[in-house]
Coordinates of C-alpha atoms and ligand atoms in Angstrom, one line a residue:
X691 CA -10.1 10.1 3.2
X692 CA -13.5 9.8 1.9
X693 CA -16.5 9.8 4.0
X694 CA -19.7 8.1 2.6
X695 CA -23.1 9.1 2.8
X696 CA -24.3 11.5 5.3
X697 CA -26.5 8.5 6.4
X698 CA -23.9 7.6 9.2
X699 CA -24.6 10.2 11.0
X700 CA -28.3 9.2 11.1
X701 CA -30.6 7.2 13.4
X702 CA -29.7 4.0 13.4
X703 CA -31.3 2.1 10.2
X704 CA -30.8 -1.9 10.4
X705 CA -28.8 -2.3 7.2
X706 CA -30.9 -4.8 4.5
X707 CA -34.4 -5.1 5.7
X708 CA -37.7 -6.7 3.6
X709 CA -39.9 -4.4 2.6
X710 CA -42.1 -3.9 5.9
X711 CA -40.5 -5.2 8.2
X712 CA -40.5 -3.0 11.5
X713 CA -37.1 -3.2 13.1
X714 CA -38.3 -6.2 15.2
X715 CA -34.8 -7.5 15.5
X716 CA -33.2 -3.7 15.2
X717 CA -35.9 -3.0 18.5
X718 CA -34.3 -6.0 20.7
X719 CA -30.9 -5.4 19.7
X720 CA -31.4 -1.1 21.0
X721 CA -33.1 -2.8 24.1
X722 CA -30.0 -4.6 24.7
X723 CA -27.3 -1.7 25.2
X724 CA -29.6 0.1 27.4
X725 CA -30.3 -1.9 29.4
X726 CA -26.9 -2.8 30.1
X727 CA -26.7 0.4 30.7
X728 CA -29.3 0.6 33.1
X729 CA -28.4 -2.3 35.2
X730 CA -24.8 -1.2 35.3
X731 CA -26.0 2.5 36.4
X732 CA -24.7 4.1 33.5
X733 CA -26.2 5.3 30.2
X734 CA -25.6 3.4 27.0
X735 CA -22.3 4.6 25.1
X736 CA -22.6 6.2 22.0
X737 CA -20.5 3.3 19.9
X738 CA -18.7 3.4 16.4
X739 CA -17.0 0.3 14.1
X740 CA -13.6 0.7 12.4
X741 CA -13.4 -2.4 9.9
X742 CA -10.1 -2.6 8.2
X743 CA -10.9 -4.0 5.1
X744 CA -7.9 -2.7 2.7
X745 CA -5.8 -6.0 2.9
X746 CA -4.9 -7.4 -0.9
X747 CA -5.6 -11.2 0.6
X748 CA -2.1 -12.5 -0.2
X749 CA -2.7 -16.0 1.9
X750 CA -6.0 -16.4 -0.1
X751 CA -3.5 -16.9 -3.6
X752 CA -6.4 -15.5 -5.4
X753 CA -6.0 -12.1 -7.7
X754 CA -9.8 -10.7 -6.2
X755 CA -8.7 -9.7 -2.2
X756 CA -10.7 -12.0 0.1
X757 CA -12.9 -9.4 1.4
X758 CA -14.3 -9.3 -2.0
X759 CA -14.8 -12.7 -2.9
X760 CA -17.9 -14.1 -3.6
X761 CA -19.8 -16.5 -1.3
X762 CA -23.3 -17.2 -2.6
X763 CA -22.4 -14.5 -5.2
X764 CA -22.1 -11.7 -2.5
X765 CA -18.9 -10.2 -1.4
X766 CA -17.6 -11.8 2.2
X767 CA -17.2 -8.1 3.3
X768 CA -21.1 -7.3 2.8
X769 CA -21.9 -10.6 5.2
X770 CA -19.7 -8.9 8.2
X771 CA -21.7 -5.3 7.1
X772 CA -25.1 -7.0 7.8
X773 CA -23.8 -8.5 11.0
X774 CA -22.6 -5.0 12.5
X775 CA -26.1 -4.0 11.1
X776 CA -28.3 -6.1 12.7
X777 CA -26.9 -4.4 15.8
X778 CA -28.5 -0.9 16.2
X779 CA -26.8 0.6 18.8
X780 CA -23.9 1.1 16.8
X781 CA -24.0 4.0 14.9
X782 CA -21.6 4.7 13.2
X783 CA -19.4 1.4 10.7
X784 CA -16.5 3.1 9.5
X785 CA -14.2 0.7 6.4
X786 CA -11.4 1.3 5.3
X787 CA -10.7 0.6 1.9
X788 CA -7.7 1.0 -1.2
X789 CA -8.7 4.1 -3.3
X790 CA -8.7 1.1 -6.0
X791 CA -11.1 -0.5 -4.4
X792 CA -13.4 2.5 -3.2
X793 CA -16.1 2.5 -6.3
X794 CA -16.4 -1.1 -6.0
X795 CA -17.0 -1.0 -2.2
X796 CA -19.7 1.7 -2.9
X797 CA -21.2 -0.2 -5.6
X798 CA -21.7 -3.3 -2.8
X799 CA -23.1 -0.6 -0.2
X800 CA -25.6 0.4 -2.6
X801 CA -26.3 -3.2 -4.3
X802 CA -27.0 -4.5 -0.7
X803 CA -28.5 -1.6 0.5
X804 CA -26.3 -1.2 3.3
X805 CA -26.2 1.5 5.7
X806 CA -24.7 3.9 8.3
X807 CA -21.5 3.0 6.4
X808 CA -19.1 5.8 5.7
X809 CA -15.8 5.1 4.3
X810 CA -12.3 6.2 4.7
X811 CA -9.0 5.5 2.3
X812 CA -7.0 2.0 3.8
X813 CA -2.9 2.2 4.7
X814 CA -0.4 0.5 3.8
X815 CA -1.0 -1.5 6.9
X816 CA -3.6 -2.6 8.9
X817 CA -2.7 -0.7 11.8
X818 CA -2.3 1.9 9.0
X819 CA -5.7 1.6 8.1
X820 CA -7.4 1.5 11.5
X821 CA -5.9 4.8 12.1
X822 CA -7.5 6.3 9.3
X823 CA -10.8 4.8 10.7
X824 CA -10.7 6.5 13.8
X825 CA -9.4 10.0 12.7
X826 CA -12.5 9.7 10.3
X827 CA -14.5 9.6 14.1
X828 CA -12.4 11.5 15.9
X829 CA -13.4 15.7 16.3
X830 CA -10.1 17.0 15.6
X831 CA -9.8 16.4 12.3
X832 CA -10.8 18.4 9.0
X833 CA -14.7 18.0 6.8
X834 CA -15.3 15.2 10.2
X835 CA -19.0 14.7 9.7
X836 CA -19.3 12.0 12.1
X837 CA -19.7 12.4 15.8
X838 CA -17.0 10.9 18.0
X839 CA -18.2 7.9 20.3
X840 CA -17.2 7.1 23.3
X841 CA -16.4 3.5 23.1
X842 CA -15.3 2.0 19.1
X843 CA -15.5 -1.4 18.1
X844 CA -12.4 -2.6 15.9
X845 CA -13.2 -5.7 14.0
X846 CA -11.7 -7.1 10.8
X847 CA -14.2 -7.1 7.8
X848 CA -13.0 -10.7 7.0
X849 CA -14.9 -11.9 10.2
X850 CA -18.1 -12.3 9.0
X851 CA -19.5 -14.5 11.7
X852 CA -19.8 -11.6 14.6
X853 CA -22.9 -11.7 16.6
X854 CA -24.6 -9.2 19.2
X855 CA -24.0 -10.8 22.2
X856 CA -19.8 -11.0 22.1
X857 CA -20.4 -7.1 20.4
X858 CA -22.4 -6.3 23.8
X859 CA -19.7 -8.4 25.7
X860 CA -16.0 -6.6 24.8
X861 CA -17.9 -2.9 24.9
X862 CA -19.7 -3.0 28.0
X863 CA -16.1 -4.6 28.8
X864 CA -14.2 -1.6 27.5
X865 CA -16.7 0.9 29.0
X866 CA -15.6 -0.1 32.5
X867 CA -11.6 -1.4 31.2
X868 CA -10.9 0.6 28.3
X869 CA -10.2 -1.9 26.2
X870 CA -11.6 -5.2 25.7
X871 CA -11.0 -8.2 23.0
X872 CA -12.3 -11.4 22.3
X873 CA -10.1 -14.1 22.6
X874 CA -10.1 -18.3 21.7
X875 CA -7.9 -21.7 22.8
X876 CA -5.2 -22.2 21.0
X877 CA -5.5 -25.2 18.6
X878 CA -1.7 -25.2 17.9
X879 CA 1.3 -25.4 20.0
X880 CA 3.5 -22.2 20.3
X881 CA 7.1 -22.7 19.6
X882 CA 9.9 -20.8 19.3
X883 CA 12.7 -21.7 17.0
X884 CA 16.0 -20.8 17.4
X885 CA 18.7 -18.9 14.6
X886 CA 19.1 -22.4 12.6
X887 CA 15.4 -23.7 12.5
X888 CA 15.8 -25.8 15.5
X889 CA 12.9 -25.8 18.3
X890 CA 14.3 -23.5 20.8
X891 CA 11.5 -24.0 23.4
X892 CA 7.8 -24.1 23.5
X893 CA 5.0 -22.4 25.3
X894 CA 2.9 -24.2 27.6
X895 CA -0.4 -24.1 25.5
X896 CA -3.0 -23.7 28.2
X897 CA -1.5 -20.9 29.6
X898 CA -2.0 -18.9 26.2
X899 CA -4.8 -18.0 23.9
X900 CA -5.4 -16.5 20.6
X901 CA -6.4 -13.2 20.0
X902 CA -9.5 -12.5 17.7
X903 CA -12.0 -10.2 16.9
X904 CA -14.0 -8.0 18.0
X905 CA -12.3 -6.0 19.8
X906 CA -13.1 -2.7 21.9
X907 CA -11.8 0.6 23.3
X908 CA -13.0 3.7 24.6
X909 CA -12.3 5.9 21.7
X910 CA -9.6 8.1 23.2
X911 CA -7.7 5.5 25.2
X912 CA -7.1 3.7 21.5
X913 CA -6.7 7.0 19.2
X914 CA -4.3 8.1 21.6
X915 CA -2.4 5.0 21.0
X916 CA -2.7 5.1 17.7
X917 CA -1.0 8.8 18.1
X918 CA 1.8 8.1 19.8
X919 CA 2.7 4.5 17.9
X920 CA 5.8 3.9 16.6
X921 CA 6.3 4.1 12.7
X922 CA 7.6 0.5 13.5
X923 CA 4.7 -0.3 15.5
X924 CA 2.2 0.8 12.6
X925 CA 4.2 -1.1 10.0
X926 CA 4.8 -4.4 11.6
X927 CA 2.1 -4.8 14.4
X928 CA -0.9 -7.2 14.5
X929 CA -2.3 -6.3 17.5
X930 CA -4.2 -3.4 19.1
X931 CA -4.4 -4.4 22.3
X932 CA -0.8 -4.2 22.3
X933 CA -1.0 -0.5 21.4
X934 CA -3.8 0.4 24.1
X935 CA -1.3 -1.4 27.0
X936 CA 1.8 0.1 25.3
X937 CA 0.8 3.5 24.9
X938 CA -2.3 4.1 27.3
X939 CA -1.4 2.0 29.9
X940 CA -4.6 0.0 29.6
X941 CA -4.9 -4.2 30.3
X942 CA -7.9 -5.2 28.4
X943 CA -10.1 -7.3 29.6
X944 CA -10.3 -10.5 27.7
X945 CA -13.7 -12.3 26.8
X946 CA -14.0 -15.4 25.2
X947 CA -15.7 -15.5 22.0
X948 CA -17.2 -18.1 20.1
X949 CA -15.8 -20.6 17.7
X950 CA -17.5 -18.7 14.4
X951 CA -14.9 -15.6 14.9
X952 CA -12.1 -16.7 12.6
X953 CA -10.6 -14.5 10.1
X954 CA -11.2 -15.4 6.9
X955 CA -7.3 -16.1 5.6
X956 CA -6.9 -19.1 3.4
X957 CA -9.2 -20.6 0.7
X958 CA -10.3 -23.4 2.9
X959 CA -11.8 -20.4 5.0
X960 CA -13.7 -19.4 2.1
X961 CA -15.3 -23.2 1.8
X962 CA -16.3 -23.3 5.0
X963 CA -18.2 -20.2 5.2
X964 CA -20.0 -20.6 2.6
X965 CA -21.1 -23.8 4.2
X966 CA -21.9 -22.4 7.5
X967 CA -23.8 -19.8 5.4
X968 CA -25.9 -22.4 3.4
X969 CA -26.3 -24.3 6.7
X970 CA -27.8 -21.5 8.2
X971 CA -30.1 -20.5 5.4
X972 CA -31.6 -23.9 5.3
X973 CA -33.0 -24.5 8.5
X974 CA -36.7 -23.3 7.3
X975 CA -38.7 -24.5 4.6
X976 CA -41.9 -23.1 3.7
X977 CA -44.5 -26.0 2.5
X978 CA -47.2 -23.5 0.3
X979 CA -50.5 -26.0 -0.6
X980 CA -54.0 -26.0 -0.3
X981 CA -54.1 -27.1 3.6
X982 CA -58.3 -27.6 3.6
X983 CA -57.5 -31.1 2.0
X984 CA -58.1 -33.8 4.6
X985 CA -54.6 -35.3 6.0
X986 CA -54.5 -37.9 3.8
X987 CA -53.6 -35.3 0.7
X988 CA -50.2 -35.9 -0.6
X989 CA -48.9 -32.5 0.4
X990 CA -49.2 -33.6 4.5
X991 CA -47.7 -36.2 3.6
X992 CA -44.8 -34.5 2.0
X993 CA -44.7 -32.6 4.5
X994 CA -44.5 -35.9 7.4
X995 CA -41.5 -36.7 4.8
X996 CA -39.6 -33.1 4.6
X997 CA -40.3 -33.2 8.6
X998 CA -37.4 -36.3 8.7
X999 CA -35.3 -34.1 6.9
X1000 CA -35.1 -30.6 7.5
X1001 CA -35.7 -28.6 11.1
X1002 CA -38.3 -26.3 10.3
X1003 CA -40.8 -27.1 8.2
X1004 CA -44.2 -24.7 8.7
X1005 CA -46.8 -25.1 5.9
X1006 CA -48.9 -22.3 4.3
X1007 CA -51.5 -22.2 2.4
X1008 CA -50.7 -18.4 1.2
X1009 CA -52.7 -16.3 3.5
X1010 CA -49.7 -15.8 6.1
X1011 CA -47.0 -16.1 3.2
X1012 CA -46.3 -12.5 3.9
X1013 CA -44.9 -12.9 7.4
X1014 CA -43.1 -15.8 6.6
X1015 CA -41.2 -14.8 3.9
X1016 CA -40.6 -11.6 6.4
X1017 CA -39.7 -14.0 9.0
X1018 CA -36.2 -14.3 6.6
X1019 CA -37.3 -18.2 5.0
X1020 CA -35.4 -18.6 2.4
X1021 CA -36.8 -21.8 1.1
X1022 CA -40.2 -22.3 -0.8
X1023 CA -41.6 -25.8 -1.7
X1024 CA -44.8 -25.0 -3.8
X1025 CA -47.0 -27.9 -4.2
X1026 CA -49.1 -28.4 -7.0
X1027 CA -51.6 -31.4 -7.5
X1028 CA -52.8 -33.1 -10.5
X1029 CA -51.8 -30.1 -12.5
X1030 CA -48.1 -29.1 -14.6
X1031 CA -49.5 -25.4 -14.0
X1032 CA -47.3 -22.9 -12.4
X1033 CA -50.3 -20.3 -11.4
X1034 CA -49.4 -21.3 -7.6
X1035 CA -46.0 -21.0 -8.3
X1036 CA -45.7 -17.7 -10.3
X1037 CA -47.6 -16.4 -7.6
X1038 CA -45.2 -17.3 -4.9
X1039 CA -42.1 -16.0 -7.6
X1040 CA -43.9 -12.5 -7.8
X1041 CA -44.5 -12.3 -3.8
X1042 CA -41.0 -12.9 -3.5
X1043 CA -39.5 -10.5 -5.6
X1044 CA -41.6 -7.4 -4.0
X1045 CA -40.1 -8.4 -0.3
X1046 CA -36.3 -8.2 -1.7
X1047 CA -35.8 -11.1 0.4
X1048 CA -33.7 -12.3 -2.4
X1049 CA -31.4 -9.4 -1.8
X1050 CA -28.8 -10.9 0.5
X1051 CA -29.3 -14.9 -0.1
X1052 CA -30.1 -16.4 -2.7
X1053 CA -33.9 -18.1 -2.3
X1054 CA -34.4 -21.5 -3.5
X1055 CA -38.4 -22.4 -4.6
X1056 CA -39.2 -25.6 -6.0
X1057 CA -42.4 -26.6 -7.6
X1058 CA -43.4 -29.7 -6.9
X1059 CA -46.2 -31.4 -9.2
X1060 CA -47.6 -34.4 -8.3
X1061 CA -48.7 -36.0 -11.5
X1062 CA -49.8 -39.5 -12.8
X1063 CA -46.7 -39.9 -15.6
X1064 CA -47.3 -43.0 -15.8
X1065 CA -51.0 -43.5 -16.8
X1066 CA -51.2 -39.9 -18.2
X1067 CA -48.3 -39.6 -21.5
X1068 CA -46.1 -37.2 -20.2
X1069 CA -46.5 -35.6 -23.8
X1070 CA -49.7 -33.7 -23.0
X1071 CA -48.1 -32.2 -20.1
X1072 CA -44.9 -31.5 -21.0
X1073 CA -45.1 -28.6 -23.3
X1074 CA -46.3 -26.9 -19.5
X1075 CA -43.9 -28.5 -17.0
X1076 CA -41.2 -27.4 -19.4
X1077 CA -41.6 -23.5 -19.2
X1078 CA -39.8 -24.3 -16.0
X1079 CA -37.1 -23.5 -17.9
X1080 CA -38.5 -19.7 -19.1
X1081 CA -39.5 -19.4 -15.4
X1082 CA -36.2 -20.4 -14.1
X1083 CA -33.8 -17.7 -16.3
X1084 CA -36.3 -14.7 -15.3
X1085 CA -36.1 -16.1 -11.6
X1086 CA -32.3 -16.1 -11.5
X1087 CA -32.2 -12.5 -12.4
X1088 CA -33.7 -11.8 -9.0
X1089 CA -31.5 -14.8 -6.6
X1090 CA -34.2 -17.0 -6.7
X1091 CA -32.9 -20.4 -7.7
X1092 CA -36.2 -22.1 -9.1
X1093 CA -36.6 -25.8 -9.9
X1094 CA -39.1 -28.4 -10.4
X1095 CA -39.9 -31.8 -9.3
X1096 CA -42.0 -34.4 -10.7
X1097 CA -43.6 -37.0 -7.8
X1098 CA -45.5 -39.9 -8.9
X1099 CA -49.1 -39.8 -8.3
X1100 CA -50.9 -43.1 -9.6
X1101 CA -54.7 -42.2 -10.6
X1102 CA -55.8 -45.5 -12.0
X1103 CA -56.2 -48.2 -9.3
X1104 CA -55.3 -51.3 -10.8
X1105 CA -53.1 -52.4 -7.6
X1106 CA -54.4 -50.3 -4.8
X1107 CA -51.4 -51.7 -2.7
X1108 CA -48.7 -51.2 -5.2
X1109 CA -49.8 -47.8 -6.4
X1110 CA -49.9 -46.6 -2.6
X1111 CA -46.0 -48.2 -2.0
X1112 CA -45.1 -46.8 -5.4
X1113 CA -46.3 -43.7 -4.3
X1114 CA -44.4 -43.8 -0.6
X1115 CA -41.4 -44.6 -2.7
X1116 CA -42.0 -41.7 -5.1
X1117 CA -42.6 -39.3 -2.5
X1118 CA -39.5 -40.5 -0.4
X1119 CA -36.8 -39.6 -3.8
X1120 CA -38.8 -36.7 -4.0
X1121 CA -38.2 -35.5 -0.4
X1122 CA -34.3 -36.8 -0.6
X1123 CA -33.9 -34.4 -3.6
X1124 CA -35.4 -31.1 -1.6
X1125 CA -33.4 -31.7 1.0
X1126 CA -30.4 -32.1 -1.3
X1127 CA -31.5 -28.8 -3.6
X1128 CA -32.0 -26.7 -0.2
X1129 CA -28.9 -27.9 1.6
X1130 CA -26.6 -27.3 -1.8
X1131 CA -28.1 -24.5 -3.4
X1132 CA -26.3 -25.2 -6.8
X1133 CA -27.5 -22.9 -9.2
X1134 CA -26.6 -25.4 -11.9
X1135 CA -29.8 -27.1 -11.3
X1136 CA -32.0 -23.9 -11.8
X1137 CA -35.0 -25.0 -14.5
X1138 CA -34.4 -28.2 -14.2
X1139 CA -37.2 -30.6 -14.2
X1140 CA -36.5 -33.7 -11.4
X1141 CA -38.5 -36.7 -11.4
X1142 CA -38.7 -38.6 -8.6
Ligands
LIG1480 N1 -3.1 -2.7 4.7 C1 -4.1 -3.4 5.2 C2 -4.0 -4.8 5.4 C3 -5.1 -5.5 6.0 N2 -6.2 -4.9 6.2 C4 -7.4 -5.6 6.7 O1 -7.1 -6.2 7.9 C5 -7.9 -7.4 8.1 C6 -7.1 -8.6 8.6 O2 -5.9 -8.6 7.9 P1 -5.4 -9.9 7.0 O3 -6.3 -11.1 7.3 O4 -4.0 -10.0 7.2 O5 -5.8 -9.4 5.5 P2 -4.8 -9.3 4.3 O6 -3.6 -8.4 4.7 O7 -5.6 -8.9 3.1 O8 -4.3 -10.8 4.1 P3 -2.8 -11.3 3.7 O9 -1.9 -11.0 4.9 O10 -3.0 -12.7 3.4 O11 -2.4 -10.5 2.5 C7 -8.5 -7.6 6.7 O12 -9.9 -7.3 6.7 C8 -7.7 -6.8 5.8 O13 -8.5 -6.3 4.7 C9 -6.3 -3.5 6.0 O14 -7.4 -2.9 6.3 N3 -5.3 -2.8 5.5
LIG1481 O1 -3.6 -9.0 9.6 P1 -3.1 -10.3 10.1 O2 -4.0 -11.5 9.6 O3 -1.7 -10.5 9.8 O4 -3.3 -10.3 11.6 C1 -4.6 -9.9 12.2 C2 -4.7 -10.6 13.5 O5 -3.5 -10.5 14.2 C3 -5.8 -9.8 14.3 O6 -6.9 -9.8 13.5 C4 -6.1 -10.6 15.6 O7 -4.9 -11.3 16.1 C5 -6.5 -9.6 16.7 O8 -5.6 -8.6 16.8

């Protein structure tokens, strides 16, 4: 059993966090325990996590086990860490991982700066390994550096989707049952088939649910479970709220949870979290341009455009760049008129690597140049536009996917009403392709010059 840093025994730290950012969301989430506890005339419980995480993955058919497969090029199990994270009032997250798997697990705690994680060696099972978890939290046990909490969370580290408020829900849940757990409608019929594969009978679906995670227990009505269990019990069972009715004599209290708490199992789980993940990290787009042009400049009007596209689209023109990017945006369109320079650009690249907010997703800038190609030979620009390319490579290294975009921009007024549809038209692919490199997030495209 090998604990990790001291750090878990610390104050609470909020896991990943840009450069100086003040807790804000760490702040509302501490707020939200204690005052719980203050409406339900109780303190706030000191709370713990025990995330099993030492599973090989069999169902995913991969060799890599699924907790440490790649989504946006980060593991899925450091997407669960920063949701227990963002939650400060728990203060402890114990994982349990294979002894094979221990340096690597480390190397992700340290690569996305993760903390209050200590970890402990996995079992054979999963009941196996939550065990370990709580004797690493409970007092009675040898070198135990961690304080024992009064209520532990239990959740799988193939969850990744787990948010305060169903956290808040099963513990303030357990504080009062002893156990709690979240539950969801079936989507299947039970059956039960009988000795030669026949249907035997089924089970009226309505009047049965699945059982998910998170779930919840104060800490001795589940260790003490845990302590008594069968060897069968720990070999073959799935479920712990089976062990806290079985051996403590506690019903949980069951709380439904959200659609977004499925256990990552199969590869088609894999796919969609990784598009509920890009989905997420493309809601904001940050428009940075000179904004004392009158409305008529092309960037407002690329802007009207993005509008139709994407939900969030705030527009800087670098002063308050700071707080956005600390307000988590993760997407940078960097407009640049009459010019293939990347000053504007290269500024925006070098803000974003000091704020780390390229740490946990992977930020996608691109840098638009509205130019007259067609007037203007291309040649005299190009040699500029193209150190996109140089730009590009040294940008990957940090997570930031970097591409450019050519919008038309006609300069010579031969056909004022032509030039202006030409440009609508121009402005309209170019918007289309934003939306598409924002929403995708291929990294194929990185330094890639786009003309629209
Ligand atoms: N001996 C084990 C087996 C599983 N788990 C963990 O329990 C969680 C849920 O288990 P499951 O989805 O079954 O994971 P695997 O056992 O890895 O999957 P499979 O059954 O497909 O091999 C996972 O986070 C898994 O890593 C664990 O900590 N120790
Ligand atoms: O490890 P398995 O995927 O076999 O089973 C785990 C699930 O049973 C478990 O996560 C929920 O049902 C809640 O107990």
């Amino acid at each position: 059993m090998e604990l990790g840093p001291p750090g878990g025994s610390g104050p609470a730290e909020p896991g990943p966090r840009l450069r100086g950012l003040r807790g804000a969301d760490a702040a509302a989430s501490a707020s939200s325990l204690s005052r719980f506890g203050a409406e339900a005339g109780c303190r706030a419980p000191a709370v713990a996590a025990v995330l099993p995480a030492g599973g090989s993955g069999e169902r995913m058919g991969v060799p890599t086990p699924k907790q440490f497969c790649p989504i946006l090029e980060r593991p899925l199990i450091s997407y669960t860490l920063q949701a227990l994270e963002r939650v400060s009032w728990i203060k402890d997250i114990i994982v349990a991982v294979t002894r094979e798997n221990m340096e690597t697990m480390k190397g992700i705690i340290q690569r996305y700066q993760h903390k209050r994680i200590s970890l402990v060696e996995a079992g054979v099972t999963r009941h196996r390994s939550i065990f370990n978890g709580l004797k690493a939290l409970a007092e009675d046990q040898p070198n135990c550096r961690l304080s024992k909490p009064e209520v532990v969370i239990i959740h799988d580290a193939v969850r990744p989707f787990v948010e305060e408020d169903v956290l808040l829900k099963v513990v303030t849940a357990a504080q009062e049952h002893g156990a709690s757990g979240a539950i969801r409608p079936l989507v299947s019929t039970v059956i039960s088939p009988s000795a030669d594969s026949c249907l035997d009978h089924s089970l009226e679906r309505a009047r049965y649910r699945a059982s998910e995670m998170p779930q919840a227990f104060l800490f001795d009505v589940i260790y003490d479970a845990y302590q008594q269990c069968s060897d069968y019990d720990l070999e073959f069972g799935t479920e712990c709220l089976h062990l806290a009715l079985k051996y403590s004599h506690i019903k949980a209290k069951l709380v439904e949870g959200s659609p977004d708490l499925w256990k990552v199992t199969y590869k088609r789980d894999l796919y969609a979290a990784e598009s509920i993940i890009k989905e997420r990290i493309s809601q904001k787009v940050c428009v940075v341009m000179d904004t004392k042009e009158d409305e008529e400049h092309v960037g407002h009007c690329l802007e009207e455009m993005l509008k139709t596209e994407l939900n969030h689209v705030k527009v800087t023109s670098g002063q308050d760049l700071q707080q956005i990017i600390l307000e988590q945006c993760y997407n940078f369109v960097c407009v640049n008129v009459m010019t293939s320079d990347f000053e504007e650009t290269q500024r925006l690249l070098n803000m974003l690597e000091e704020s780390n907010l390229s740490i946990l997703y992977p930020v996608v800038v691109i840098s638009v140049h509205f130019l007259d190609y067609e007037s203007v030979p291309l040649g005299q620009k190009m040699e500029k536009v193209m150190q996109i390319r140089e730009f590009a490579k040294e940008a990957k290294k940090r997570n930031i996917l970097l591409s450019g975009l050519l919008i038309y921009f006609p300069q010579v007024e031969n056909n004022r009403g032509l030039e202006e549809q030409k440009l609508r038209e121009s402005l309209r692919q170019g918007t289309t392709i934003i939306s598409a490199l924002i929403k995708e997030r291929n990294s194929g495209l990185i330094g890639q010059l786009l003309v629209a």
